[in-house]
C-alpha atoms as a printed R data frame, in Angstrom:
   type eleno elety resid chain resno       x       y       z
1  ATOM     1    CA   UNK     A     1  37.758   2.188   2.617
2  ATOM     2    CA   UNK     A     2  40.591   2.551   0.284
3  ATOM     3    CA   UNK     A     3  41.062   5.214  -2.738
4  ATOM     4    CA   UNK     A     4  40.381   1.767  -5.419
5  ATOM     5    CA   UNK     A     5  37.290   0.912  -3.324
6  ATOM     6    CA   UNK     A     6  35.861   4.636  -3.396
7  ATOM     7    CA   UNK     A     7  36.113   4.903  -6.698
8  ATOM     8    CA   UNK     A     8  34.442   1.545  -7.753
9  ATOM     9    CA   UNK     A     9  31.747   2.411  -5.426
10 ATOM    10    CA   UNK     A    10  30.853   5.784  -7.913
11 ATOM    11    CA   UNK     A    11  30.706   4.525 -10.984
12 ATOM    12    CA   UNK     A    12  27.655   2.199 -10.882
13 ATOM    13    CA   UNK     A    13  28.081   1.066 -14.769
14 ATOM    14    CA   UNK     A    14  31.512  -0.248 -13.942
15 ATOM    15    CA   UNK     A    15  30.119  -2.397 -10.786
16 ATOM    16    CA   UNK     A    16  27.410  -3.217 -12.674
17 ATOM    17    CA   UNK     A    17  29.918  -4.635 -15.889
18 ATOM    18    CA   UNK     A    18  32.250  -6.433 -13.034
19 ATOM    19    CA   UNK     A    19  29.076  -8.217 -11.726
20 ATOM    20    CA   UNK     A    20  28.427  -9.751 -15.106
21 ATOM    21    CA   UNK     A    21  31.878 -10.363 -15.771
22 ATOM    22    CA   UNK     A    22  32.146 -12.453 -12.632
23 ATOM    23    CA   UNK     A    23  28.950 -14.036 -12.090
24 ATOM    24    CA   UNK     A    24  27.175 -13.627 -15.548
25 ATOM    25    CA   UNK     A    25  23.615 -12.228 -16.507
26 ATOM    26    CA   UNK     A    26  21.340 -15.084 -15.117
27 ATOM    27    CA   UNK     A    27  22.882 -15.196 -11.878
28 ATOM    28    CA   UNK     A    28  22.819 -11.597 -11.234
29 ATOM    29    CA   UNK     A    29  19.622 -10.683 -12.305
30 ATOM    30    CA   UNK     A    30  18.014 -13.876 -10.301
31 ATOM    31    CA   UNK     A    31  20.123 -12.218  -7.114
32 ATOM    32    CA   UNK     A    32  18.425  -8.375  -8.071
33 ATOM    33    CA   UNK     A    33  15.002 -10.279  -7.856
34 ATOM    34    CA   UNK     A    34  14.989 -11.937  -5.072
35 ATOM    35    CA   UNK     A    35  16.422  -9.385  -3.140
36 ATOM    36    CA   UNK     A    36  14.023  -7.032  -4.643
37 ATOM    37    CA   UNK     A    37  11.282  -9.598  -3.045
38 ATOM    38    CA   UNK     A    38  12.695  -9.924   0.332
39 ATOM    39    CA   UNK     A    39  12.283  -6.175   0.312
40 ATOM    40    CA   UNK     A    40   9.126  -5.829  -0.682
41 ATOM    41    CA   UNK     A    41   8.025  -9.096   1.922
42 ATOM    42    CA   UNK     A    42   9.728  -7.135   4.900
43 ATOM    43    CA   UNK     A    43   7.423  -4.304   4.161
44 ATOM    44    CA   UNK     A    44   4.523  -5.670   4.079
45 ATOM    45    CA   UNK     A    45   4.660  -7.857   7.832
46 ATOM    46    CA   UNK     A    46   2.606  -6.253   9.475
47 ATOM    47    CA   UNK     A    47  -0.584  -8.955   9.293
48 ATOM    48    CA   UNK     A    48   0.135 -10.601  12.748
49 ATOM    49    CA   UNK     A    49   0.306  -7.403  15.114
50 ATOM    50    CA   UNK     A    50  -3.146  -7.090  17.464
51 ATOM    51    CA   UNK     A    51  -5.008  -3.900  17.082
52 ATOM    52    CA   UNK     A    52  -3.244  -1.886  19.511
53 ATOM    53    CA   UNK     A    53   0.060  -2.415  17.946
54 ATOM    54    CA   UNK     A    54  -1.193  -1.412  14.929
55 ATOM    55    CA   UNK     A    55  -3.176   2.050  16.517
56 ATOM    56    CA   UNK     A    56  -0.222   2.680  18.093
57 ATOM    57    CA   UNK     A    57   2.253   2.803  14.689
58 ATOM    58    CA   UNK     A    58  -0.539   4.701  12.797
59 ATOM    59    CA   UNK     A    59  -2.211   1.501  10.605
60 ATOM    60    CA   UNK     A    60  -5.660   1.315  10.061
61 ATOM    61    CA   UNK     A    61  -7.229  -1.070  12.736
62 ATOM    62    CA   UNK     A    62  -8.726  -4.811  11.042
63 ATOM    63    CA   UNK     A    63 -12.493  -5.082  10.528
64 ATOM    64    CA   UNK     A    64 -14.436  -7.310  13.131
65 ATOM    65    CA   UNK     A    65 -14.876 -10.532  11.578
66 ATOM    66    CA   UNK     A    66 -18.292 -11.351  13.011
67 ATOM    67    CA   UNK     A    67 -18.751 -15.048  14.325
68 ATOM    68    CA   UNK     A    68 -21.982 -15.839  12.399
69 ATOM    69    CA   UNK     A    69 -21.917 -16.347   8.685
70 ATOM    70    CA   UNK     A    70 -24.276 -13.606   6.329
71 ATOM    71    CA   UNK     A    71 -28.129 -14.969   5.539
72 ATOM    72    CA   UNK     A    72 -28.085 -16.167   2.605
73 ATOM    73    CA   UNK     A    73 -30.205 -13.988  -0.186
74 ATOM    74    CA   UNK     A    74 -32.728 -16.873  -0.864
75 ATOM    75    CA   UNK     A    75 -33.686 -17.065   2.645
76 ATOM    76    CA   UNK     A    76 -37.142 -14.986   3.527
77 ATOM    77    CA   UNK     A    77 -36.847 -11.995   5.607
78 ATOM    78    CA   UNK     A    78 -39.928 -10.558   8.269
């Protein structure tokens, strides 16, 4: 990196004011929040890994799902 790039790089206002000056304040606040949600979606992929995989990384394991459906509350119990 060059001295001119270092010293953009630290002063986060000036980016910031560049940013807007080139692209203007739609465009860069649309690209903050959908980068912001590609974050967030990377986190949270975790729903397809099998029990073991999840064990083994420290995640709580899924519930069951049990293959018959609850009684219903109307139905008469002995």
């Amino acid at each position: 990196m060059s001295n001119d790039q270092l010293m953009r790089v630290n002063s986060l206002s000036a980016a910031v004011d560049e940013l807007l000056k080139q692209f203007g304040l739609r465009s860069t606040l649309r690209a903050v929040f959908f980068a912001a949600l590609r974050k967030k979606r990377v986190q949270m992929d975790v729903l397809h890994l099998s029990d073991r995989m999840r064990k083994d990384i420290g995640l709580p394991v899924k519930e069951p799902v049990s293959k018959m459906p609850p009684l219903p509350l109307w139905l008469p119990r002995f």
